[in-house]
PDB file of C-alpha atoms in Angstrom:
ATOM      1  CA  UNK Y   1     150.416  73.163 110.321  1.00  0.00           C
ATOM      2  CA  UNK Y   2     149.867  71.297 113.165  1.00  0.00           C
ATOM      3  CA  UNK Y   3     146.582  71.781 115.062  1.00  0.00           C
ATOM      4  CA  UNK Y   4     146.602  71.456 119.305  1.00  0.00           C
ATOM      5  CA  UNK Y   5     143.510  71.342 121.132  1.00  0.00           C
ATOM      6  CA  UNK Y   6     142.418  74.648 123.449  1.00  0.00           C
ATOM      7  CA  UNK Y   7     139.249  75.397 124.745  1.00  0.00           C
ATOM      8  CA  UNK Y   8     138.803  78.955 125.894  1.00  0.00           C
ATOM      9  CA  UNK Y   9     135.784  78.669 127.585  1.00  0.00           C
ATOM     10  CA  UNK Y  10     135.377  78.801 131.466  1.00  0.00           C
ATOM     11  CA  UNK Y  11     134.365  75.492 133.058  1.00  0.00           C
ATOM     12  CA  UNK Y  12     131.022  75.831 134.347  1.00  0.00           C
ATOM     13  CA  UNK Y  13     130.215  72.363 135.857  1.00  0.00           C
ATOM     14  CA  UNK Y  14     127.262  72.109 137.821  1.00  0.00           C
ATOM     15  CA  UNK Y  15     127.538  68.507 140.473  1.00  0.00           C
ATOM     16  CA  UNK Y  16     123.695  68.832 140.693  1.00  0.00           C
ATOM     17  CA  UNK Y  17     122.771  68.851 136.942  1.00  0.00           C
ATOM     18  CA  UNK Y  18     124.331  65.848 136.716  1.00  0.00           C
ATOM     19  CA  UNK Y  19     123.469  63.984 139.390  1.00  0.00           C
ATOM     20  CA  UNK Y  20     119.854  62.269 138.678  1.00  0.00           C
ATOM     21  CA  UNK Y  21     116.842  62.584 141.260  1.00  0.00           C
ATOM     22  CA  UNK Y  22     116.870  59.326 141.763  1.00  0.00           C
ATOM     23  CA  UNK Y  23     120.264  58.959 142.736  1.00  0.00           C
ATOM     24  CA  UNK Y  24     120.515  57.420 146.275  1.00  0.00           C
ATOM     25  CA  UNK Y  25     123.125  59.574 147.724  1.00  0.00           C
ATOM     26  CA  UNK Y  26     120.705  62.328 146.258  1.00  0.00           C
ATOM     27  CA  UNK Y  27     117.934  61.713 147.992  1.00  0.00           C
ATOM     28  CA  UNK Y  28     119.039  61.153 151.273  1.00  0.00           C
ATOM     29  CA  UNK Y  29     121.046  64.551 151.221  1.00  0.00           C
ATOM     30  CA  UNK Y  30     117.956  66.048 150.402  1.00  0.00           C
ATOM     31  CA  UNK Y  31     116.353  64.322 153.670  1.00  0.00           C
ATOM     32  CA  UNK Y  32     118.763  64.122 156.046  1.00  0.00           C
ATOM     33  CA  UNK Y  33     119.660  66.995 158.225  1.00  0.00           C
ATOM     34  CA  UNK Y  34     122.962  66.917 160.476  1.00  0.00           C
ATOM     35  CA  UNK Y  35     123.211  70.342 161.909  1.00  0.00           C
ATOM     36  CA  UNK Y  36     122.756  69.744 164.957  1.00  0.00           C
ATOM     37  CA  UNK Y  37     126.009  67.881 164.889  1.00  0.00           C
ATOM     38  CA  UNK Y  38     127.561  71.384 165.097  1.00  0.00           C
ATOM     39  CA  UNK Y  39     126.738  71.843 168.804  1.00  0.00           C
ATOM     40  CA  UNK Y  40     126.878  68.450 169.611  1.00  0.00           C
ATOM     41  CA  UNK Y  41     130.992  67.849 168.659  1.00  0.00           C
ATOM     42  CA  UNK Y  42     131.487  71.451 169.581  1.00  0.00           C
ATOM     43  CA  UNK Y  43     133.163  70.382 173.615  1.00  0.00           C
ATOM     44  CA  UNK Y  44     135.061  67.927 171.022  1.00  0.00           C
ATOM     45  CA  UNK Y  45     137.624  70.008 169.445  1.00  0.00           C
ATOM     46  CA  UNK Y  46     139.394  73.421 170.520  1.00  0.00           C
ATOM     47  CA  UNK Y  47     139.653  77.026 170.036  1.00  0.00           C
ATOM     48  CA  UNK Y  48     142.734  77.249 168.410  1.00  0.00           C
ATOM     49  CA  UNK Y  49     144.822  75.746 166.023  1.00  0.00           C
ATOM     50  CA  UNK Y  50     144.246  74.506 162.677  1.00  0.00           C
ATOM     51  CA  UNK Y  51     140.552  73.905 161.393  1.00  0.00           C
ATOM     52  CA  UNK Y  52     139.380  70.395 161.373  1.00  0.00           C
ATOM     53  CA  UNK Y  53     137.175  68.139 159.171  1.00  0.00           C
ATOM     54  CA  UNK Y  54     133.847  69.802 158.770  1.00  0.00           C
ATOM     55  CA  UNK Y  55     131.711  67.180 161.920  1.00  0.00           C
ATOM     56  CA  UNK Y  56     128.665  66.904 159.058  1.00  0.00           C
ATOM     57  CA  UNK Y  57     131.350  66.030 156.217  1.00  0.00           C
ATOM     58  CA  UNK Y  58     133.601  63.300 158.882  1.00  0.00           C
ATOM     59  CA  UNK Y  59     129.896  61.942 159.752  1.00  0.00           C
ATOM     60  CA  UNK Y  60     128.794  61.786 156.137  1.00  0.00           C
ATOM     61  CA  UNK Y  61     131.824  59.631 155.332  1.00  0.00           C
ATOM     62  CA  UNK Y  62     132.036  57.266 158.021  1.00  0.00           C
ATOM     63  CA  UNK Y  63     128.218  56.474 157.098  1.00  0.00           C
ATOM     64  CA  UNK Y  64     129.029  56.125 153.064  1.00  0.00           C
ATOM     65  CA  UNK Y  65     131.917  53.690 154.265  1.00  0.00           C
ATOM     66  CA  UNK Y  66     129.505  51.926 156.273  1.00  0.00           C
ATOM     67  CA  UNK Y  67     126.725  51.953 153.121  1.00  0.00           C
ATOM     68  CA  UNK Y  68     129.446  51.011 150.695  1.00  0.00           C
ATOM     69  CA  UNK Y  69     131.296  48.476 152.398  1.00  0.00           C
ATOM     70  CA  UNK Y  70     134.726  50.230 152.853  1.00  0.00           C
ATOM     71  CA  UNK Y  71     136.815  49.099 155.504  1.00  0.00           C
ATOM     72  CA  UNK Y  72     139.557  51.231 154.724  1.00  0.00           C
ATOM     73  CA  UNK Y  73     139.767  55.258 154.800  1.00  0.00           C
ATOM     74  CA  UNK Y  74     142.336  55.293 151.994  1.00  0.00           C
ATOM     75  CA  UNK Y  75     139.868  53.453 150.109  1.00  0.00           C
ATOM     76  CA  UNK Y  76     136.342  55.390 151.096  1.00  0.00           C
ATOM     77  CA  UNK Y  77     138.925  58.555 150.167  1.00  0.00           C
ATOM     78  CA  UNK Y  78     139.649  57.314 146.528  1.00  0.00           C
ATOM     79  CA  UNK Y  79     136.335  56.226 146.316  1.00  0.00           C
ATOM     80  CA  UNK Y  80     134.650  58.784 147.481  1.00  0.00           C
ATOM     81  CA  UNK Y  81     137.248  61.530 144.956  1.00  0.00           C
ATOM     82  CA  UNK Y  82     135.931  59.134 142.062  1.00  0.00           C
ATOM     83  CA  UNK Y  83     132.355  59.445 141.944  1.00  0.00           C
ATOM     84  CA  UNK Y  84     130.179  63.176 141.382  1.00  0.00           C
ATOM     85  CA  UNK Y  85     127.404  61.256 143.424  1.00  0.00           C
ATOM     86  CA  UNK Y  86     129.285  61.585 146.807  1.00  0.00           C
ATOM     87  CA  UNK Y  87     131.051  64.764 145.781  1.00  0.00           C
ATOM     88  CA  UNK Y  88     127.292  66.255 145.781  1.00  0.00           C
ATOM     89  CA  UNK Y  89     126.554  64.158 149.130  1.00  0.00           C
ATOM     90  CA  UNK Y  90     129.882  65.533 150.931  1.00  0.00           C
ATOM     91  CA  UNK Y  91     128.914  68.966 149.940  1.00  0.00           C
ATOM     92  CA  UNK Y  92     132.067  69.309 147.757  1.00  0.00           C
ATOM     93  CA  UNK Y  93     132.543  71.082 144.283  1.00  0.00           C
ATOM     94  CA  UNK Y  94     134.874  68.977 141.552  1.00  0.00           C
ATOM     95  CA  UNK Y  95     137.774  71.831 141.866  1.00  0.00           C
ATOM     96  CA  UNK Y  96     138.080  70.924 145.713  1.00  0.00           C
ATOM     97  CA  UNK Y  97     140.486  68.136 146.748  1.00  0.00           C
ATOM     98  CA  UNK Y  98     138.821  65.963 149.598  1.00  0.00           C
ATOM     99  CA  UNK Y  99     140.711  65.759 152.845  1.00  0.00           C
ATOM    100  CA  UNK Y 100     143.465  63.611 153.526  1.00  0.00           C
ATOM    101  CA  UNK Y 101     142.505  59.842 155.135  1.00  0.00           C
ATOM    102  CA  UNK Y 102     144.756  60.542 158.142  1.00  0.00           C
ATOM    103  CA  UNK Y 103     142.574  63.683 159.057  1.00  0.00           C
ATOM    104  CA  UNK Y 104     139.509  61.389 159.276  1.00  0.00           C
ATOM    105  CA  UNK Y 105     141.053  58.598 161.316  1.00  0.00           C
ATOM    106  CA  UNK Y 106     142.647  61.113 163.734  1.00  0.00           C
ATOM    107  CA  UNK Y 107     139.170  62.618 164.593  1.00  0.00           C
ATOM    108  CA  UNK Y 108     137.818  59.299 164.739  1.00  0.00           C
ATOM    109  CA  UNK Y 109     140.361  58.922 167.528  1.00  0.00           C
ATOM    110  CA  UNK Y 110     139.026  62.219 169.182  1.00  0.00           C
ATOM    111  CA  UNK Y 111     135.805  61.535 169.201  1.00  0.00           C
ATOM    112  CA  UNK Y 112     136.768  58.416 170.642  1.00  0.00           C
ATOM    113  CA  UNK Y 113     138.717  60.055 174.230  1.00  0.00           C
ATOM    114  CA  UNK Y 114     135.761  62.384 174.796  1.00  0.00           C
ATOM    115  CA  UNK Y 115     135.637  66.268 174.840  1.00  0.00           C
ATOM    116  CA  UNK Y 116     138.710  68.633 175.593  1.00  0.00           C
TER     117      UNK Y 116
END
């Protein structure tokens, strides 16, 4: 009889067993505190519509592009969806799919024209 492959079990995966303490992107999420980026892109966006890109997550990756050398948002996107270092920095769990490149360069462009 032919044997297949199942595994039963629930997938438990933890992003910060498995990324080490020494891990760069680690340790600076550990020391760096954006909150107050809340208030300060608040007059940015609107009160209706859909929800944007989180202003701590679309600062977070415009500063790994710039540590990483990315010049590209498709490519700090893939990048970004490849490695469980950044997934922990970006505050993102494996199950959830990053955000689409266009949504980053569009509020790049907002923040760009000044508040609403």
């Amino acid at each position: 009889m032919q044997g297949r492959k199942t595994d039963e079990r629930e997938l438990r995966f933890s992003l910060s067993a498995h990324v080490p303490g020494h891990n760069f992107y680690r340790r600076l999420k550990d020391r760096l505190d954006l909150e107050f980026l809340y208030e300060l892109t608040a007059p940015y966006y609107g009160h209706c519509g859909q929800q944007s890109i989180d202003p701590v997550v679309c600062f977070k990756l415009c500063l790994v592009a710039r540590l990483e050398n990315i010049d590209s948002d498709r490519r700090l996107f893939e990048h970004c969806s490849l490695r469980l270092d950044l997934h922990y920095f970006l505050d993102y769990q494996l199950y959830e799919p990053l955000s689409w490149h266009s949504t980053l360069s569009r509020t790049r462009q907002l923040l760009a024209h000044g508040p609403v």
